[in-house]
Coordinates of C-alpha atoms in Angstrom, one line a residue:
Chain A
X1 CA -19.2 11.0 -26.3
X2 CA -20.1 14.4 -24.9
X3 CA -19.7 14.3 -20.8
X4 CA -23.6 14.9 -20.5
X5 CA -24.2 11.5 -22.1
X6 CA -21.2 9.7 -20.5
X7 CA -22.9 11.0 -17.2
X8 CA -26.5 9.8 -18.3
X9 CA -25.5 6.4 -19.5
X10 CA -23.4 5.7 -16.3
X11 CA -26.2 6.8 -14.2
X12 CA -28.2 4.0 -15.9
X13 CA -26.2 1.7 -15.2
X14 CA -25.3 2.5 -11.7
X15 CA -29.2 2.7 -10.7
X16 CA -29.0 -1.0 -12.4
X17 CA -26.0 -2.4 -10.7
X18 CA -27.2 -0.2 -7.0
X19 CA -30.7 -2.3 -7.4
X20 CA -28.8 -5.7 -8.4
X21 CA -26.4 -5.1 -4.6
X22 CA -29.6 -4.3 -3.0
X23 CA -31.0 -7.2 -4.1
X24 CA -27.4 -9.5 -3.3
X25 CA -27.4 -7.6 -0.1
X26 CA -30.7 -8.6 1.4
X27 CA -29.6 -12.6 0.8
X28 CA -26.5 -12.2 2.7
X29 CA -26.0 -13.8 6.1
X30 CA -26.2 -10.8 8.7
X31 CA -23.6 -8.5 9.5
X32 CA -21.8 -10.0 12.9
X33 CA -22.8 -14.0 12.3
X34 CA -20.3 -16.4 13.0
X35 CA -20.2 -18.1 9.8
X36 CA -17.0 -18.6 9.0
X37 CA -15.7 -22.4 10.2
X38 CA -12.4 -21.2 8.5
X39 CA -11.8 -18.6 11.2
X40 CA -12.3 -20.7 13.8
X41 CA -9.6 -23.1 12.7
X42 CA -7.3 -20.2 11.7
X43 CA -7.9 -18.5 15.1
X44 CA -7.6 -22.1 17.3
X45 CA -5.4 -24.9 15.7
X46 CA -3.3 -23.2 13.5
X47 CA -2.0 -20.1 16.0
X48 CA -1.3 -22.8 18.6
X49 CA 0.4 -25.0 16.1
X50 CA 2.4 -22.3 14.8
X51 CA 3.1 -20.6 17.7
X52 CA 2.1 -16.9 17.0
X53 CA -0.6 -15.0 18.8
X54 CA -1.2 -13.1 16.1
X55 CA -4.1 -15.0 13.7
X56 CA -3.3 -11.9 10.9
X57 CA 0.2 -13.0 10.9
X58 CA -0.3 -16.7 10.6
X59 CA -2.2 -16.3 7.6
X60 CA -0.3 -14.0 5.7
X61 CA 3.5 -15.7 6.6
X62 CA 2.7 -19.6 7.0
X63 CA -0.8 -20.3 5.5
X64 CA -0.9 -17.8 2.4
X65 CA 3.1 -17.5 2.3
X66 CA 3.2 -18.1 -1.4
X67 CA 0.7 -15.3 -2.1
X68 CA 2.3 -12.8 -0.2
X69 CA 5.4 -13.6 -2.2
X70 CA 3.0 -12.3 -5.1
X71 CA 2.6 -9.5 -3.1
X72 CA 6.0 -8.9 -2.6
X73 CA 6.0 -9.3 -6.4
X74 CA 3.6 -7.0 -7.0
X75 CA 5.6 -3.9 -5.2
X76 CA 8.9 -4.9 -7.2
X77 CA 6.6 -4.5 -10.0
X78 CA 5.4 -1.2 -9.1
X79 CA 8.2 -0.3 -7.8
X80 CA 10.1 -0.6 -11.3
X81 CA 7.0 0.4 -13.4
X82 CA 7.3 3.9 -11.8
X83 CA 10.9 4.4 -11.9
X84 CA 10.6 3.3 -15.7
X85 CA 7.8 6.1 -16.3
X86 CA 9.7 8.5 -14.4
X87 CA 12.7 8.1 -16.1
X88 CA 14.7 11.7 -17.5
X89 CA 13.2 11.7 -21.0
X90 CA 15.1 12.1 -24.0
X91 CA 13.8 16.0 -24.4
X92 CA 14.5 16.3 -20.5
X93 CA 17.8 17.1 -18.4
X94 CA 18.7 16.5 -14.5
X95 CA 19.9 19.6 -12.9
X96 CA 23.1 18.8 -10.9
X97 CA 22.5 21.8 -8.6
X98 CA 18.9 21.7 -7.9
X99 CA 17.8 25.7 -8.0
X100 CA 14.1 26.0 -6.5
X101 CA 14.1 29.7 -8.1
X102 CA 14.3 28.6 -11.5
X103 CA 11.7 30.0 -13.6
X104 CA 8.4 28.2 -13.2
X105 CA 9.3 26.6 -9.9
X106 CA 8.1 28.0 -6.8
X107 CA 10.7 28.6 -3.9
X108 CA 9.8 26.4 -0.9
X109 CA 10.4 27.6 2.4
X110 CA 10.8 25.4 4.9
X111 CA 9.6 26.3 8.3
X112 CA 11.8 26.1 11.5
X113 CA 9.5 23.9 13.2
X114 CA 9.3 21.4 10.0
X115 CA 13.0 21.3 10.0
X116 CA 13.1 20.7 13.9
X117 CA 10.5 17.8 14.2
X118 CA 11.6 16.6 10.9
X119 CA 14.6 15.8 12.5
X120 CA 13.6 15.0 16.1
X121 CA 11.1 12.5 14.7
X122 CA 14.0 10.8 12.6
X123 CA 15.1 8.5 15.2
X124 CA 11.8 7.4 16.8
X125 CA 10.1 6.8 13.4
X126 CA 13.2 4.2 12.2
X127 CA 13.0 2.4 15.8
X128 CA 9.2 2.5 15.7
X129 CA 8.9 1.1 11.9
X130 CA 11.8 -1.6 13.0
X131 CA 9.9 -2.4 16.2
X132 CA 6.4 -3.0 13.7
X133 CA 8.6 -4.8 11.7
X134 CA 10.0 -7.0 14.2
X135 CA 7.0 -7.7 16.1
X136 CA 4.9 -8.9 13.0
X137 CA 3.6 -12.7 14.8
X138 CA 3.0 -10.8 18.5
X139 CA 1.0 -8.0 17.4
X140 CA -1.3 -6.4 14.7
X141 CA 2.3 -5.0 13.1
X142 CA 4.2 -6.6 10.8
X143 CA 6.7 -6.4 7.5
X144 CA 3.8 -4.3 5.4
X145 CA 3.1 -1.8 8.1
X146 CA 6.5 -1.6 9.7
X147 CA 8.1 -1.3 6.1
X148 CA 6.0 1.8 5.5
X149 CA 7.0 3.5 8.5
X150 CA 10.6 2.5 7.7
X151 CA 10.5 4.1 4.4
X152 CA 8.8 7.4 5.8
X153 CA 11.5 7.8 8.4
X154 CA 14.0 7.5 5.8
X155 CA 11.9 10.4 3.9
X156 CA 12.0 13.2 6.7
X157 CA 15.4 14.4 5.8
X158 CA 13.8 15.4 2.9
X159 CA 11.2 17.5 4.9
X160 CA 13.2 18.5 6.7
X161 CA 15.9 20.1 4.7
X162 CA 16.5 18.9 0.8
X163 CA 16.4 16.1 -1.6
X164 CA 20.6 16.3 -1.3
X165 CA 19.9 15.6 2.7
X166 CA 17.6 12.7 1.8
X167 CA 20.6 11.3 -0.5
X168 CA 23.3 11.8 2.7
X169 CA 21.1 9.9 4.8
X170 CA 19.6 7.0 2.3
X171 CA 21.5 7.0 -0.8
X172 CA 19.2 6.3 -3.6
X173 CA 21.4 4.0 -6.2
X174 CA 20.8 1.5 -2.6
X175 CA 16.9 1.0 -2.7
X176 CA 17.0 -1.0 -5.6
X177 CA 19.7 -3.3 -4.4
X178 CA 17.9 -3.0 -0.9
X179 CA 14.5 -4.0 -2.7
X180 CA 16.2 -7.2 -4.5
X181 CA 17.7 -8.2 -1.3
X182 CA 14.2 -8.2 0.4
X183 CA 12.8 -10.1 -1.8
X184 CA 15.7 -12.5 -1.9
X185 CA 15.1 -12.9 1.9
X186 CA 11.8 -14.1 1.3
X187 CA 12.2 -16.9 -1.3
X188 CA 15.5 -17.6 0.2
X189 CA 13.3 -18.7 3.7
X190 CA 10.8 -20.4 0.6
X191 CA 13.7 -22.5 -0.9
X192 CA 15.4 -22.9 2.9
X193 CA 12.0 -26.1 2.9
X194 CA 12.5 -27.4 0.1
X195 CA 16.7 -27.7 0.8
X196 CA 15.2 -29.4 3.9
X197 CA 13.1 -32.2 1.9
X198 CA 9.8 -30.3 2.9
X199 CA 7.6 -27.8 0.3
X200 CA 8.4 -24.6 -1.0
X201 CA 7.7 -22.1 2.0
X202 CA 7.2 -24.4 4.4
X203 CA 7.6 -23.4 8.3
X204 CA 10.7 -25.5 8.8
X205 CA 12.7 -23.3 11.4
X206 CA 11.9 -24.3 14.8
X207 CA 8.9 -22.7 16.1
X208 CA 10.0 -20.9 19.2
X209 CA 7.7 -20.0 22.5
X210 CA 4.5 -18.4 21.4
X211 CA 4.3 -14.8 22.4
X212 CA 7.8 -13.4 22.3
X213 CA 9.7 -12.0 19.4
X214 CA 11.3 -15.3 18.0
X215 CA 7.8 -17.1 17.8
X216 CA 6.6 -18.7 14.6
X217 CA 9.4 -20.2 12.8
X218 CA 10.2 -18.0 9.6
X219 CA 7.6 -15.8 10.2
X220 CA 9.8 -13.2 11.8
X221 CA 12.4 -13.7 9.0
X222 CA 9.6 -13.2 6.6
X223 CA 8.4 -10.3 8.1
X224 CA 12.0 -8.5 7.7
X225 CA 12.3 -9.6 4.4
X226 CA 9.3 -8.2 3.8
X227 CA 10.0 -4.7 5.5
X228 CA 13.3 -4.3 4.0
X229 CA 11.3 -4.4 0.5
X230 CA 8.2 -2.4 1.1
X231 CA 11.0 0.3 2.8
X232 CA 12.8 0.2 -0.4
X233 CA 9.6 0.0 -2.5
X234 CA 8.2 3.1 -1.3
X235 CA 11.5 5.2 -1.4
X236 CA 11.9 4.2 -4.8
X237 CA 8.8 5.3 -6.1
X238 CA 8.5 8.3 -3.7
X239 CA 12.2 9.3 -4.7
X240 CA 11.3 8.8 -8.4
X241 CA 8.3 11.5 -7.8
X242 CA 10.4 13.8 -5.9
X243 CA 13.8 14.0 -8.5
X244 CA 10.6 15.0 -11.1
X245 CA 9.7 17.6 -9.1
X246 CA 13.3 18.7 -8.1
X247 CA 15.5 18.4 -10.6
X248 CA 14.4 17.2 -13.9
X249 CA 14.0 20.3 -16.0
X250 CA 12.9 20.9 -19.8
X251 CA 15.9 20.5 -21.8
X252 CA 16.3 24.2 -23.4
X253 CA 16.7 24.0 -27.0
Chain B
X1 CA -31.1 -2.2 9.2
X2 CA -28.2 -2.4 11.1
X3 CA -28.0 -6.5 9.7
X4 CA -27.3 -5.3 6.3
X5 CA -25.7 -1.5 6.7
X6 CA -22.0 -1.9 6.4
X7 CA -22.7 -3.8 2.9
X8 CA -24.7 -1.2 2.2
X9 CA -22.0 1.0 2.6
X10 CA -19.8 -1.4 0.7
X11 CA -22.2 -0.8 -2.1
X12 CA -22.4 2.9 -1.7
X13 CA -18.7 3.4 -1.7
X14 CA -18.6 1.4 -5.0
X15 CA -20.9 3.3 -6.7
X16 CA -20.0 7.0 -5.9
X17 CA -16.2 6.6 -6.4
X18 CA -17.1 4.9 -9.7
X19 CA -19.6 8.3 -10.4
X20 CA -16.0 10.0 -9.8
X21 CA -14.1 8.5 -11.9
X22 CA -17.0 8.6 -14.8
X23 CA -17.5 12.4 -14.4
X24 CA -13.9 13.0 -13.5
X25 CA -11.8 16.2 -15.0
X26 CA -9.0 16.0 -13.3
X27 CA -6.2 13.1 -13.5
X28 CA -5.1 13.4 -9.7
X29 CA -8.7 13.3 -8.7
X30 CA -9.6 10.4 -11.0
X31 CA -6.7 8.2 -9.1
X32 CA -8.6 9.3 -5.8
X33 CA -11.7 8.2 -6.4
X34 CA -10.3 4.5 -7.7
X35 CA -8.9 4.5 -4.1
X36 CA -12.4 5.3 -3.4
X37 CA -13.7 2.1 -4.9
X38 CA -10.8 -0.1 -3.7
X39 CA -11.8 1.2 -0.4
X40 CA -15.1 -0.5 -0.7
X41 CA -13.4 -4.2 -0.8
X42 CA -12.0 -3.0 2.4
X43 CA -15.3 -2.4 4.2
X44 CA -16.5 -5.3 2.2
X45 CA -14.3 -7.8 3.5
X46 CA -13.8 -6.4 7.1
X47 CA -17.8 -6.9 7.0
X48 CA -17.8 -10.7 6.1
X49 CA -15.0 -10.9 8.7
X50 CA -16.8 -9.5 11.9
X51 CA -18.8 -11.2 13.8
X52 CA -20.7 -9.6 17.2
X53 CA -18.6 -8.7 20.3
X54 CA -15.5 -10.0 18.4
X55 CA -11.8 -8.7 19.4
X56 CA -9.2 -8.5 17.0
X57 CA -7.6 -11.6 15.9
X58 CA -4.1 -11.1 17.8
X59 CA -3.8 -13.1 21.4
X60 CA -1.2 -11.8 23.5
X61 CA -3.1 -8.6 25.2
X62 CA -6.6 -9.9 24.6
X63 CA -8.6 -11.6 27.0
X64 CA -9.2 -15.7 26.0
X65 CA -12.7 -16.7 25.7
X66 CA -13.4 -13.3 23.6
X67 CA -14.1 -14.9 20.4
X68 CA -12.0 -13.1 17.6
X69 CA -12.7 -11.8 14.1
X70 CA -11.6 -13.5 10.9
X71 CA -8.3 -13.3 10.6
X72 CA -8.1 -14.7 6.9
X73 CA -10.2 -11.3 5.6
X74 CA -8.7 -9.2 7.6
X75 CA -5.1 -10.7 5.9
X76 CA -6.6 -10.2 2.7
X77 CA -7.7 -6.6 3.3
X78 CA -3.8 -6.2 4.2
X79 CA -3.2 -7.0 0.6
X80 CA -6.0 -5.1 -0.4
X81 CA -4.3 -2.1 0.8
X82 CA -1.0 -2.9 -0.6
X83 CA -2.3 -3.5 -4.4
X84 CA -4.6 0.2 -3.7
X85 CA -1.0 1.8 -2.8
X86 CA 0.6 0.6 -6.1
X87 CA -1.9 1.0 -8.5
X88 CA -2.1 4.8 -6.9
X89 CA 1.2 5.2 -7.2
X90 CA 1.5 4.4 -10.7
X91 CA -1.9 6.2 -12.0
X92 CA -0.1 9.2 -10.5
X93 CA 3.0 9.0 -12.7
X94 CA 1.0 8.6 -15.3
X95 CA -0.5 11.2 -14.7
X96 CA 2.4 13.3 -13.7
X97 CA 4.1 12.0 -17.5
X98 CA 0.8 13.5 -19.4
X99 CA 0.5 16.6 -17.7
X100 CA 4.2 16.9 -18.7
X101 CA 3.7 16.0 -22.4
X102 CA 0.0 17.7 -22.9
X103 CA 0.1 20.3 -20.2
X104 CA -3.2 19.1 -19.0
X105 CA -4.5 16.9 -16.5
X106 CA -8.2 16.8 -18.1
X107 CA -9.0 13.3 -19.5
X108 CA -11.5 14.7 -22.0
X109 CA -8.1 16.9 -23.7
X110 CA -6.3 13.0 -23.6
X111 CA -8.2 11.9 -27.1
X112 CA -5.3 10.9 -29.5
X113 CA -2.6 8.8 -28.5
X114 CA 1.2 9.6 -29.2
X115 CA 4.0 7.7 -29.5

């Protein structure tokens, strides 16, 4: 199909689909109504009973636990998937000295001021993506968001000076192992219920004084769980990326 | 207007990073523009999850009596964002592996497939 007619027949059926959302749009209740008797039980009840202030957090550690788990699933999924396509192929060889001049490669210079802040930011990045991580039922942070931040602090060495600094600081045979443990975390805190005679993932671990940093039962243990594995998630794949770019090389025939 | 514009917006979002990927030459730009169209469900649910005057769903520095947003969409859009970060991810080594093997990053030059 040449690209004119790809075009042409997609912009028939986007005109289509555009008019059908009109159409859905102008039936739906209007933006900013209070429709939603879910939220209000969510937002009253349950934080109280739970003892979070954070409604976000409820939801995603006590009410939907079991699908974050799937989530959590999902980035040891991904997680693998990419290191499995990044593999060094058979026609492909790792340099063990990693030569940015080699033929082919550009040389890249890093900057004095990306080597300072990529070091100065280090520290405060790791205590700020622990801190997220930590406060995940008190605030809008959590194990997702804190985890993220976690993993980029561990990736300004690299910034900063090389992929070899990046392995002194966060060796990377670890984030796997750091990943599994994660996750273990997580359905160990899920299994933790049922050892109890409750469900699977149920909050059983006393609930704590709403507001402060051990509030919500599991939740906080959860959350580290959580940021230990999107930390280790995100290093993976990023370190995965980077070795492609650093030191696999065409194996010369 | 105003009733109806963020959904609108929703829509629009849909539709144009779908034109993107349709017309698209370019691997790396492809995967942006499916961010594009996850980034709809974003506005999407964040839209069914407002409602007027409403503070964000965490109580510790809010004041009470402020009524508060969903906090089950806004939950959802959290794992909204996590699915878009992986699927990215992995479209880009994808992409990263043909560019290797074909030494193009054009879709239309990615006709036969190889073992």
């Amino acid at each position: 199909m040449s690209p004119r007619l790809r075009t042409a027949v997609f912009l028939v059926g986007a005109g289509v689909l555009g008019g059908l959302l009109v159409w859905a749009i102008v039936g739906l209740p209007d933006f900013g109504a209070d429709r939603s008797a879910y939220a209000a039980i969510v937002n009253g009840p349950v934080t109280t009973a739970r003892h979070v202030s954070s409604a976000v957090g409820a939801v995603n550690f006590d009410l939907r636990a079991i699908d974050t788990l799937g989530e959590e699933l999902i980035l040891v999924a991904a997680a693998v998937g990419g290191a499995v396509l990044l593999r060094t192929q058979a026609e492909e060889a790792e340099e063990t000295a990693p030569d940015d001049r080699d033929e082919g490669r550009h040389h890249v210079h890093v900057s004095e001021a990306v080597r300072f802040w990529g070091l100065a930011l280090f520290l405060p990045t790791l205590v700020f993506g622990a801190s997220l991580v930590a406060h995940g039922v008190t605030t809008p942070g959590g194990g997702f968001q804190g985890g993220v931040v976690l993993g980029t602090a561990l990736l300004l060495p690299y910034l900063a000076g090389s992929l070899e600094a990046q392995d002194h600081v966060a060796p990377a045979p670890l984030f796997e192992p750091a990943e599994a443990v994660g996750g273990l975390v997580y359905v160990g805190f899920g299994i933790l219920g049922l050892v109890v005679g409750s469900a699977f993932l149920d909050n059983v671990v006393p609930l704590g004084t709403s507001g402060v940093l051990r509030s919500g039962g599991m939740m906080p243990f959860l959350n580290i769980g959580v940021g230990v594995e999107v930390a280790a998630g995100e290093l993976v794949l990023l370190h995965a990326l980077l070795r492609q770019a650093v030191l696999t090389r065409r194996r010369t025939p | 207007v105003i009733e109806v514009a963020p959904y609108l917006v929703a829509g629009w979002l849909f539709l144009v990073g779908l034109y993107g990927i349709v017309t698209s030459r370019n691997l790396v730009h492809l995967t942006l523009c499916v961010a594009v169209v996850q980034s709809s469900t974003y506005v999407l649910l964040l839209t069914i999850g407002y409602r007027t005057g409403g503070t964000v769903a965490v109580f510790k520095s809010f004041p009470k009596g402020v009524p508060p947003v969903d906090p089950v969409v806004a939950a959802l859009t959290l794992t909204d964002i996590v699915v878009s970060a992986t699927v990215t991810a992995l479209l880009l080594a994808v992409a990263l592996q043909a560019h290797k093997r074909t030494g193009s990053l054009d879709p239309a030059d990615l006709t036969s497939l190889r073992g």
